[in-house]
XYZ file of C-alpha atoms in Angstrom:
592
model
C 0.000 0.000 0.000
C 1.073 4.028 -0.873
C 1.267 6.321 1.934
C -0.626 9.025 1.105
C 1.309 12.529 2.679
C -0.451 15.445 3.961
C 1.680 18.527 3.885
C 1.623 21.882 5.628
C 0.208 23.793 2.745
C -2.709 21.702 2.842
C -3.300 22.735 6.315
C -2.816 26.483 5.881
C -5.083 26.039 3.245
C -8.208 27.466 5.239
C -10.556 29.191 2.841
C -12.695 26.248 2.015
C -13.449 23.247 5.027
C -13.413 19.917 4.002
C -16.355 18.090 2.690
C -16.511 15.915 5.552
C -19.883 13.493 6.383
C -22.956 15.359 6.303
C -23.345 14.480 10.490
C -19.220 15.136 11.257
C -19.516 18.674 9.868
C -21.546 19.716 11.808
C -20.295 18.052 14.994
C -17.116 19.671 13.838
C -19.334 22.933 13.544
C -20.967 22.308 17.186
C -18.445 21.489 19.226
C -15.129 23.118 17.807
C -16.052 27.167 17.857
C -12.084 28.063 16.092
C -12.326 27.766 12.557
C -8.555 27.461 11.830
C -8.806 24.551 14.334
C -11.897 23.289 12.677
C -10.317 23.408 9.609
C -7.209 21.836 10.347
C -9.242 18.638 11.941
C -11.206 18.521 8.469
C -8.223 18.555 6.511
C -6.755 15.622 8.264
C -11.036 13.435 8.330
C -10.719 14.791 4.482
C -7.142 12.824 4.034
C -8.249 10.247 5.876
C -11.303 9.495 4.115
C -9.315 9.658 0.788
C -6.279 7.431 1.668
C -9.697 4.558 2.846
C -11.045 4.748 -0.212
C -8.386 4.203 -2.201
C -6.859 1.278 0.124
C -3.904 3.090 1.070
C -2.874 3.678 4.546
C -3.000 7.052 5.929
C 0.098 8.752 7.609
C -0.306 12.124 8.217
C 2.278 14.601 7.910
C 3.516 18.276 8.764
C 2.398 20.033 11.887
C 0.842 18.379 15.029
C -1.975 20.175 16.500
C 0.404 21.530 19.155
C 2.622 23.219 16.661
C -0.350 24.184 14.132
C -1.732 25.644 17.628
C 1.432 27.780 18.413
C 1.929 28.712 14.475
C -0.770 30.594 14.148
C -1.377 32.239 17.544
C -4.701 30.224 18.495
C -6.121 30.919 21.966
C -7.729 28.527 23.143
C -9.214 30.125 26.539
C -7.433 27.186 28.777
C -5.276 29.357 30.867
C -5.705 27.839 34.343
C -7.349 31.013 36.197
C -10.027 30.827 39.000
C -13.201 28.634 37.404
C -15.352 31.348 38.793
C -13.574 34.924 37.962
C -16.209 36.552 35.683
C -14.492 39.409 34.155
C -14.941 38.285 31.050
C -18.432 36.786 31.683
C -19.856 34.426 28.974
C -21.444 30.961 27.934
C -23.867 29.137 26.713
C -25.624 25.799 26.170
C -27.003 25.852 29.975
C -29.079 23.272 31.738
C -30.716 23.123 34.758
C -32.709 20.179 37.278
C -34.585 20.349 40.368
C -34.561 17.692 42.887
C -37.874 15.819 42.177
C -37.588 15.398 46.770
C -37.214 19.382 46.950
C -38.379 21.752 44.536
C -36.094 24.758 46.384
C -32.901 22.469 45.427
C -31.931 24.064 42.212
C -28.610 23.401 39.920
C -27.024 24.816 37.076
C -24.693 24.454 34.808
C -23.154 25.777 31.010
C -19.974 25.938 29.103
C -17.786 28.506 29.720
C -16.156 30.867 26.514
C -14.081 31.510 29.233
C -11.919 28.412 30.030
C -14.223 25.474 28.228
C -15.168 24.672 31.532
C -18.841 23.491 32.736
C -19.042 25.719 36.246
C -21.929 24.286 38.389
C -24.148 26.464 40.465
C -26.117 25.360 43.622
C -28.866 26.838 45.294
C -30.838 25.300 48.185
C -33.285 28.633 48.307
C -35.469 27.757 44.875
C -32.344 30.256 43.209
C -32.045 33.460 45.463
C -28.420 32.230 46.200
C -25.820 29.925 44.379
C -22.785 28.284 45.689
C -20.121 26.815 43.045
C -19.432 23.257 43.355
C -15.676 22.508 43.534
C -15.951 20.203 40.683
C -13.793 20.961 37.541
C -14.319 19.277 34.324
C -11.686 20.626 32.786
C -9.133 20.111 35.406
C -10.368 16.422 35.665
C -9.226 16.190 31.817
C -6.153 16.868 32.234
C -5.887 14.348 34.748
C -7.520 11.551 32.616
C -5.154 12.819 29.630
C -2.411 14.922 30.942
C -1.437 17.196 28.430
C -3.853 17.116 25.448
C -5.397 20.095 24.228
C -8.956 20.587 24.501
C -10.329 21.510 21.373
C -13.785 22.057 21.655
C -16.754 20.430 23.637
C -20.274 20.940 24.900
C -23.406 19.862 25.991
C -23.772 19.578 30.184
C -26.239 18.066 31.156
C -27.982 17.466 34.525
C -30.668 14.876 36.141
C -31.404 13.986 39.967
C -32.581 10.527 40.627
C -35.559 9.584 43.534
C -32.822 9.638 45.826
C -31.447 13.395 45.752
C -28.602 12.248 43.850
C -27.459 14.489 40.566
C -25.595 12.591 37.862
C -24.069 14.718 35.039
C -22.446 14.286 31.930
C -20.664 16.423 29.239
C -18.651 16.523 25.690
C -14.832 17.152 25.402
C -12.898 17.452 22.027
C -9.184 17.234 22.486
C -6.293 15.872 20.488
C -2.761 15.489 21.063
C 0.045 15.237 18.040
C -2.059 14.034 14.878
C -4.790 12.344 17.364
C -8.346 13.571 17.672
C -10.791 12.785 20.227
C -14.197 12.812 20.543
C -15.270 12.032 24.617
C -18.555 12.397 26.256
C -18.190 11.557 30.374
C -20.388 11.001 33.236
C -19.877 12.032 36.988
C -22.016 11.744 40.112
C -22.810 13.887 43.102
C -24.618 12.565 46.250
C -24.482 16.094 47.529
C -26.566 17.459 45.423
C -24.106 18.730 43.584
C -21.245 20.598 45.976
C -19.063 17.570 45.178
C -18.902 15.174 42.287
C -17.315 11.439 42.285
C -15.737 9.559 39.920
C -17.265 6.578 39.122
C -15.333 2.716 39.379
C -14.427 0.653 36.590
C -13.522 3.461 33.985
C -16.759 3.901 34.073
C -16.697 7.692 34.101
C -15.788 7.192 30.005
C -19.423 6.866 28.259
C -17.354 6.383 25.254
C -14.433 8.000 23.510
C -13.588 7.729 20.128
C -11.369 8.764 16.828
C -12.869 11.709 15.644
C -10.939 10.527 11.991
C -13.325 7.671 12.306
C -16.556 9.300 12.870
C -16.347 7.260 16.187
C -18.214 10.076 18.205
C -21.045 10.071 20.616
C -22.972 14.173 20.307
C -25.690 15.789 21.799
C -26.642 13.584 24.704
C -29.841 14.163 26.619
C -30.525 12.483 29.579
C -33.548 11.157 32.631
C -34.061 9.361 35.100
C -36.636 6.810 36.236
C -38.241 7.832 39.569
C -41.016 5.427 39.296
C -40.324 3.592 42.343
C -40.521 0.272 40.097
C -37.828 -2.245 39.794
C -36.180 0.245 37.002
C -36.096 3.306 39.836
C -33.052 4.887 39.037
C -32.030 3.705 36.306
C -30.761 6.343 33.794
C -31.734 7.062 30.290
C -29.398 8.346 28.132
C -30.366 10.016 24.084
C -27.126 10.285 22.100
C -26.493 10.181 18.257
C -23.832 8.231 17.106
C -22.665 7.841 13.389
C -21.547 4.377 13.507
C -18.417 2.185 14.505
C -18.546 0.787 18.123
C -21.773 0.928 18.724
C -22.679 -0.790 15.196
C -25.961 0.182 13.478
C -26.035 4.653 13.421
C -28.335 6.627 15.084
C -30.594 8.017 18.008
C -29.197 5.822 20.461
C -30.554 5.149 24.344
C -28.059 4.619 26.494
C -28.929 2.885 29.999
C -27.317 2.844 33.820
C -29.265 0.750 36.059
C -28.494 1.647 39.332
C -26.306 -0.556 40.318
C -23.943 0.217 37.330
C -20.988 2.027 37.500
C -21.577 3.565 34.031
C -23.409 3.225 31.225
C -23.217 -0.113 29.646
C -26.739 -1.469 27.617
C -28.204 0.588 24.610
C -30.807 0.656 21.546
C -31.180 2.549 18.192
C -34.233 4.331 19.038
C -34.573 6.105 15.538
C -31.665 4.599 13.098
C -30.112 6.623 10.452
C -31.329 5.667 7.040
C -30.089 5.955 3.349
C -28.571 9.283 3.499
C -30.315 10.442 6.159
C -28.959 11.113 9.682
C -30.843 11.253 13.381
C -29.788 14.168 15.576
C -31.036 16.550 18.706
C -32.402 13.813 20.236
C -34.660 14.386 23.711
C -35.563 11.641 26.247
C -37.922 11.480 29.328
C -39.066 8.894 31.699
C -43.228 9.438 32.393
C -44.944 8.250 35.936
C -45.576 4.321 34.322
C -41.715 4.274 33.150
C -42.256 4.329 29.716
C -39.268 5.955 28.105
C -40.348 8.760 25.468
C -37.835 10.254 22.715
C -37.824 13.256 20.218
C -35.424 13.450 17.697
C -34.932 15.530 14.093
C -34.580 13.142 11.215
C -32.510 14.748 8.670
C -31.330 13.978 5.087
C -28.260 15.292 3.529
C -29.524 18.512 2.463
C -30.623 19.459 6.233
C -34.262 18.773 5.293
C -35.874 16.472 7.590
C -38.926 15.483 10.614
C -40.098 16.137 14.273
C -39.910 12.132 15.438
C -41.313 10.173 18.222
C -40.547 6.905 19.711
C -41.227 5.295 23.055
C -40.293 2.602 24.803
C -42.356 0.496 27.071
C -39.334 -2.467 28.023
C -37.184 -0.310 29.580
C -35.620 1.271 26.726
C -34.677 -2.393 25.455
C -36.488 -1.413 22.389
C -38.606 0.937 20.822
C -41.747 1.379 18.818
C -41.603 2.539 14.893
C -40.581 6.225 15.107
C -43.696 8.105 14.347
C -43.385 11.836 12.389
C -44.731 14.704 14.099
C -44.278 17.444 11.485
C -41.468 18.050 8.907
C -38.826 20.577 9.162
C -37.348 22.035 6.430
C -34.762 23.418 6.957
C -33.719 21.261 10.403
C -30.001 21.945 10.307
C -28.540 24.691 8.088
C -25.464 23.721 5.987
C -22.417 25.824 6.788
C -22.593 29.310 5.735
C -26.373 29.250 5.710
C -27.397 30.651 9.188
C -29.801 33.066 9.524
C -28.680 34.349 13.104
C -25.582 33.311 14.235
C -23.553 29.724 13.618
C -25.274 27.833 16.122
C -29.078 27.885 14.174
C -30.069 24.221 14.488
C -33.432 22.471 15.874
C -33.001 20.353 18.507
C -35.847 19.214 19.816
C -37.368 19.778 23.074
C -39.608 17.524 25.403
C -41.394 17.054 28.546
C -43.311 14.752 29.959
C -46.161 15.307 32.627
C -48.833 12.419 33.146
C -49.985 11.058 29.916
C -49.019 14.516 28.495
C -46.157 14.541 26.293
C -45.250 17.917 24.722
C -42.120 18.398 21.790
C -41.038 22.052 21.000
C -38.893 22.760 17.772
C -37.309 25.214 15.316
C -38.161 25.539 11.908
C -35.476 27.648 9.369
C -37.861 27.002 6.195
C -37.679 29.872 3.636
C -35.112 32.106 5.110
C -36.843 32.045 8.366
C -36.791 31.032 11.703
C -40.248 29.633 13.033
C -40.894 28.018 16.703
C -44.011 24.998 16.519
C -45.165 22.882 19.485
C -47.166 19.472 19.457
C -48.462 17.150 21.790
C -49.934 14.885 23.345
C -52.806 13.282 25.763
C -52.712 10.111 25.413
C -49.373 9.156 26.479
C -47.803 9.481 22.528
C -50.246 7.011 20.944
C -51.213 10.663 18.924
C -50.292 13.982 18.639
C -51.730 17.767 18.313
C -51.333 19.167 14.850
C -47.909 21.872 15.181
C -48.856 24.653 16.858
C -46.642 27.853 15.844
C -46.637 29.725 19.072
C -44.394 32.702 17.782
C -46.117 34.289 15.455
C -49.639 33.532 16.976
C -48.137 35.364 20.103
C -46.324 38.245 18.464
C -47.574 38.412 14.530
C -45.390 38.007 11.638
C -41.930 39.766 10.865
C -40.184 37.750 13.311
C -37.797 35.143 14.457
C -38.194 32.185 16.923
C -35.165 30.359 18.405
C -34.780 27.098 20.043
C -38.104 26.677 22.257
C -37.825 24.631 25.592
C -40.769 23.364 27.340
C -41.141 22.036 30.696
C -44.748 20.994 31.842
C -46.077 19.763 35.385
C -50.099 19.912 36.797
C -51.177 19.412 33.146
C -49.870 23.004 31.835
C -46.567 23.690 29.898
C -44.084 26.396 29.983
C -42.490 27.659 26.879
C -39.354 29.947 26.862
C -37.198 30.833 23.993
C -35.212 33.854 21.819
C -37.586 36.319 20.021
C -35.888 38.368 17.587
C -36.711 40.981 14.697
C -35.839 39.649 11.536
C -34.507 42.824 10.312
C -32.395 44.501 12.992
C -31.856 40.986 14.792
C -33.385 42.591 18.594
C -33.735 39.409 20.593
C -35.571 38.754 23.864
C -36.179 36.233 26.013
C -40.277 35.191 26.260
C -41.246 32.974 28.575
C -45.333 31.884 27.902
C -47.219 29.494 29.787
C -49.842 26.927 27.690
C -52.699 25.644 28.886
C -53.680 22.073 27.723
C -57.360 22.120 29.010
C -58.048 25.244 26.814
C -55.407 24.208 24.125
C -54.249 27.541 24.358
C -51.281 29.925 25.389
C -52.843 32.137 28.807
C -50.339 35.007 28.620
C -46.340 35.195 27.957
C -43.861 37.390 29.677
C -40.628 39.259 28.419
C -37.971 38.152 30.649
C -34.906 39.898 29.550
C -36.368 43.455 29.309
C -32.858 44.832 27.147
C -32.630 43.166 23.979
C -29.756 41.230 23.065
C -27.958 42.774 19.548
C -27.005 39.417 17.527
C -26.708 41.761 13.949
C -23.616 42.952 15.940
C -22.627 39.370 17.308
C -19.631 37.988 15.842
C -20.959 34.354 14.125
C -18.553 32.236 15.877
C -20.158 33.354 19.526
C -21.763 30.924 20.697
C -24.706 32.356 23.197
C -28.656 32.318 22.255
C -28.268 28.787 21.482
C -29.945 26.498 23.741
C -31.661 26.916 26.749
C -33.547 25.092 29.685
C -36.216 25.085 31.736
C -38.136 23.148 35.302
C -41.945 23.537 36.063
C -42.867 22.598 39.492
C -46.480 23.283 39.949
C -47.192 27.106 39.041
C -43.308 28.134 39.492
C -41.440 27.899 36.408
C -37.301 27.837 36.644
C -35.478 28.606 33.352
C -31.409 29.223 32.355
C -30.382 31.614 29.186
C -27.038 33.167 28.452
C -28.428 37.057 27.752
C -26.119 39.209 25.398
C -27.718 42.607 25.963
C -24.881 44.304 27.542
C -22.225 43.357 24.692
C -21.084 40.263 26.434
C -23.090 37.428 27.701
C -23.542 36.148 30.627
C -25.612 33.512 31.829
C -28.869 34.349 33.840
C -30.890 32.473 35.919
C -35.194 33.334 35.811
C -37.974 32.197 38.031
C -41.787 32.768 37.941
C -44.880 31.636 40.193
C -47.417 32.174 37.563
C -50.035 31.571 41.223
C -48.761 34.524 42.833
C -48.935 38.128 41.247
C -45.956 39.924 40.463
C -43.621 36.747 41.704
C -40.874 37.231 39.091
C -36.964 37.264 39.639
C -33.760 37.195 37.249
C -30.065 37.222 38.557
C -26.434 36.388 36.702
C -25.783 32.882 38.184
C -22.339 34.985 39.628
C -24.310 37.159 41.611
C -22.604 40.107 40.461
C -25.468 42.135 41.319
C -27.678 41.420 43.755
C -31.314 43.212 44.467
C -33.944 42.201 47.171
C -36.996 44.212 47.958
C -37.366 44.285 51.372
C -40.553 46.279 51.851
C -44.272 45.182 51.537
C -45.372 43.800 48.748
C -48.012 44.153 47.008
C -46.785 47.946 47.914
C -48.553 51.088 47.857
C -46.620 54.690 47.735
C -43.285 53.763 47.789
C -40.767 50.130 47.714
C -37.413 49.473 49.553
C -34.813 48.157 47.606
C -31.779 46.458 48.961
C -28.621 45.878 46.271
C -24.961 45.497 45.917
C -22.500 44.776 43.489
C -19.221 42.136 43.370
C -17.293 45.641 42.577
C -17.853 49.577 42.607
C -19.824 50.673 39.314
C -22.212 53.176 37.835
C -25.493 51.962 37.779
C -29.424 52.657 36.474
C -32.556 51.498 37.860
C -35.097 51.375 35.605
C -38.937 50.133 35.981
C -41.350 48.683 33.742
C -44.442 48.075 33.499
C -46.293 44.998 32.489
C -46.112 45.539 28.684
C -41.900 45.955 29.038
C -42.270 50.032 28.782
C -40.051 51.742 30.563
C -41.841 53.822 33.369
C -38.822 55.454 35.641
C -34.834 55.229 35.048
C -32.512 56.898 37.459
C -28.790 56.681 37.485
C -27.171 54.872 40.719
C -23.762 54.393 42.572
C -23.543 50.157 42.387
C -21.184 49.360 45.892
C -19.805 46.245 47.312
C -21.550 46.975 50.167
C -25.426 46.907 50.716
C -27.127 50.105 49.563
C -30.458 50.916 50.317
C -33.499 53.090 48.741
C -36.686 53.923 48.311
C -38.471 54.413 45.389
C -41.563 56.580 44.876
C -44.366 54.963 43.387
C -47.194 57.594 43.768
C -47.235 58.827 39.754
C -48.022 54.931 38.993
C -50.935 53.214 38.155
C -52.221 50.097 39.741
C -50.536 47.158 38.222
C -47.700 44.624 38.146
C -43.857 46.254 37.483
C -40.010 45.009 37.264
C -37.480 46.815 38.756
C -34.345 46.223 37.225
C -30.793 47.231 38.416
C -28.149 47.554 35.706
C -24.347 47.444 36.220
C -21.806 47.415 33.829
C -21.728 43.446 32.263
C -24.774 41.954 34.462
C -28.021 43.459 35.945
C -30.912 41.963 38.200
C -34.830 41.696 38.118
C -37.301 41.838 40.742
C -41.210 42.319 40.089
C -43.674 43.638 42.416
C -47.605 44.789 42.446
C -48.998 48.383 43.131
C -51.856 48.340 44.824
């Protein structure tokens, strides 16, 4: 057999990436936010593909990654600096759980821009204070590989069992010399979080493989049976693979009975087919344990379906993947995204009862459209797509990646609402009503828009999202870009109680409490400080987001206190928002 050589020019030879498999590229595009570095893995899958196809054996040539790294002056945001020193806020892809025992038990996480870290926030008060676990992804990393690079990565995610105990896993992409790898991992916490342990066995590896290869686990979702059956505890795990290990490619379920170290057992839920590929798959565990999955089915043109399977063994196999709605286009091709370079659809679900709700985007004719379905009979049938956005705001407009949570038989919805023209984004949050089939009311969370026509494409923010319902309080986690860098907020809502509306950074960098009566009458006493001495507004709105009163304010470190007039308002609900220089706060209150 020939060897087939790649040289240096080929890697320097960045204008055009590498036609790599229709699912790689865009795992590629995901998870590795540097072009040059992006480029310089697809040059080598490229090579690699060629040299297999030919029968010759591939030995690749010219710079490692280290040196290609140091050549062209690539930061890759890994100094080692405090996991938790937000001067230069930022992140995205955020999750969040509640302990099913204790609905005050909150935790958070997201990937830092920072340091490609996954920082995890704790808060035992239903989120009016967070306390950073001491766990470090990305210092555990180097310990499992000393030395590689980390590359890229994504994708935390979060889920208690019956017991309390929060089990979390996350993507790294890292490579050392001419060797790329792909590794999703899993870690446990019986602390709810404070603390994380390895698990036994090697088990902490779900599965690592050569990213030359395709041999990649992406875009893992993940649930837990809390049935109290035989299955209790037992994890559920969504993943797509494209094919290798695991044999047969696609939406696969990934199971940890309790008793497991790691994940072990699996099934292709929805398998890829011809050209097509299965990806942004969803999974939930309902009351009876049946397992429930949403997925995007998606040819090699990014045209695809909404899917739904369940599985009533266990998630030892599962029923004929029903279509929900199609979804042209589900994943844009590179070059082709409307907002910024993280447009895709993933699919959202939840589960409550027999009612089984799946949010999506839709980027059909230059647009970017939000739909719901769902379902009361368990998934046997579902709703016809309902497109939320523009029956909630008109026409004119974008709709980005819609989460739903649900609990008592209602939903919450929350996702990015932009102009299509200017790009303005905000953050809605709108509560649906299945016994009227209807939305009740929305609110505007993030009160300052977020700019994304000024966003460079590469940033990777207004992405996804996530979202709890426990009864009438709804919990939600978006990275906000309004003040020019974002920064990852934290938003909670009791829909029962008037005026019961908060939003905070997850860093606390400003903090605001309003410590007088409330509903309130002539005046309200506000309570705030700031992690560092700033200039500061406070601004209030009314219910329909207009600015009613702004005043400029002195932001301390230590606690400041005033009152604010309310005699020139009407009766009504009203946020008070307090604005430093990267973060700000929310509190609502009524006027009686």
């Amino acid at each position: 057999m020939k060897a087939l050589i790649v040289t240096l020019l080929t890697y320097l030879s960045l204008g055009t990436m590498a036609q790599n498999p229709y699912n790689l590229e865009h795992y590629l595009e995901e998870k590795v936010r540097n072009r040059e570095i992006r480029a310089y893995i697809s040059q080598h899958i490229d090579a690699y593909n060629d040299a297999i196809q030919n029968g010759d054996v591939y030995s690749p040539s010219g710079p490692t990654i280290e040196e290609f790294v140091e050549a062209n002056n690539i930061d890759l945001g890994m100094e080692k600096r405090s996991l938790y020193n937000f001067s230069v806020p930022g992140g995205a892809e955020p999750h969040i759980a509640i302990n099913p025992n204790d609905p005050n038990h909150v935790v958070v996480t997201y990937m830092s821009s920072a340091d490609a870290d996954y920082p995890i926030f704790v808060s035992m008060d239903a989120g009016d204070t967070w306390t950073p676990s001491s766990f470090s992804s990305l210092a555990y990393l180097d310990t499992l590989h000393p030395g590689t690079l980390v590359l890229g990565g994504g994708d935390p995610i979060l889920a208690f069992d019956a017991d309390g105990n929060l089990h979390l896993t996350y993507i790294y992409v890292h490579g050392v010399g001419f060797s790329f790898t792909g590794g999703m991992y899993y870690v446990n916490s019986t602390d709810g979080g404070l603390t994380f342990d390895i698990p036994a066995n090697g088990a902490h590896v779900v599965h690592e493989g050569d990213m030359l290869q395709s041999d990649l686990i992406d875009r893992q979702w993940m649930h837990c049976d809390i049935t109290g059956s035989a299955f209790d505890g037992t994890l559920y795990m969504s993943a797509v693979y494209f094919g290798g290990t695991y044999g047969s490619a696609g939406e696969l379920v990934l199971r940890k009975l309790p008793t497991d170290d790691g994940f072990s057992s699996y099934a292709v839920g929805v398998p890829h087919s011809g050209s097509n590929t299965t990806q942004f798959g969803n999974i939930k565990v309902d009351n009876n344990g049946t397992v429930h999955m949403a997925c995007m089915e998606i040819d090699g043109n990014g045209d695809g379906n909404v899917v739904y399977t369940q599985s009533s063994d266990n998630g030892t196999t599962f029923s004929t993947p029903l279509t929900i709605a199609p979804a042209t286009t589900a994943l844009p091709n590179s070059g082709n995204h409307l907002i910024h370079g993280r447009d895709n659809s993933a699919t959202s679900m939840a589960v409550d009862g027999n009612n089984v709700f799946i949010a999506w985007t839709d980027m059909s004719n230059n647009t970017v459209r939000a739909f719901m379905a769902y379902s009361t009979d368990g998934g046997n049938s579902f709703t016809s797509p309902m497109e939320f956005g523009r029956d909630l705001f008109g026409n004119g407009n974008y709709d980005l990646m819609p989460n739903v949570a649900a609990d008592g038989g209602n939903a919450t919805i929350t996702w990015y609402h932009m102009d299509s023209v200017d790009l303005q984004a905000d953050y809605v949050m709108a509560e649906f009503e299945t016994a009227s089939n209807s939305f009740e009311g929305y609110k505007i969370i993030s009160t300052t828009q977020t700019d994304f026509m000024n966003e460079n494409g590469q940033d990777f923010y207004g992405d996804y999202n996530s979202s709890e319902k426990d009864g009438c309080t709804s919990y939600s986690i978006f990275s906000d870009g309004s003040l020019g860098s974002p920064s990852v907020y934290f938003a909670r809502e009791n829909a029962c109680i008037l005026g019961d509306f908060e939003i905070q950074a997850l860093n606390q960098g400003i903090t605001l409490d309003i410590v007088s009566a409330n509903p309130a009458t002539n005046y309200i006493q506000l309570e705030y400080l700031a992690k560092s001495n700033q200039n500061g507004t406070i601004q209030v709105f009314d219910n329909a987001g207009k600015m009613v009163l702004s005043e400029n304010l002195n932001l301390l470190t230590t606690v400041s206190t005033k009152n604010l007039s309310l005699t020139n308002l009407g009766a009504g609900v009203y946020s008070i928002r307090v604005t430093g220089e990267k973060e700000y706060a929310v509190k609502s209150f009524v006027k009686n």
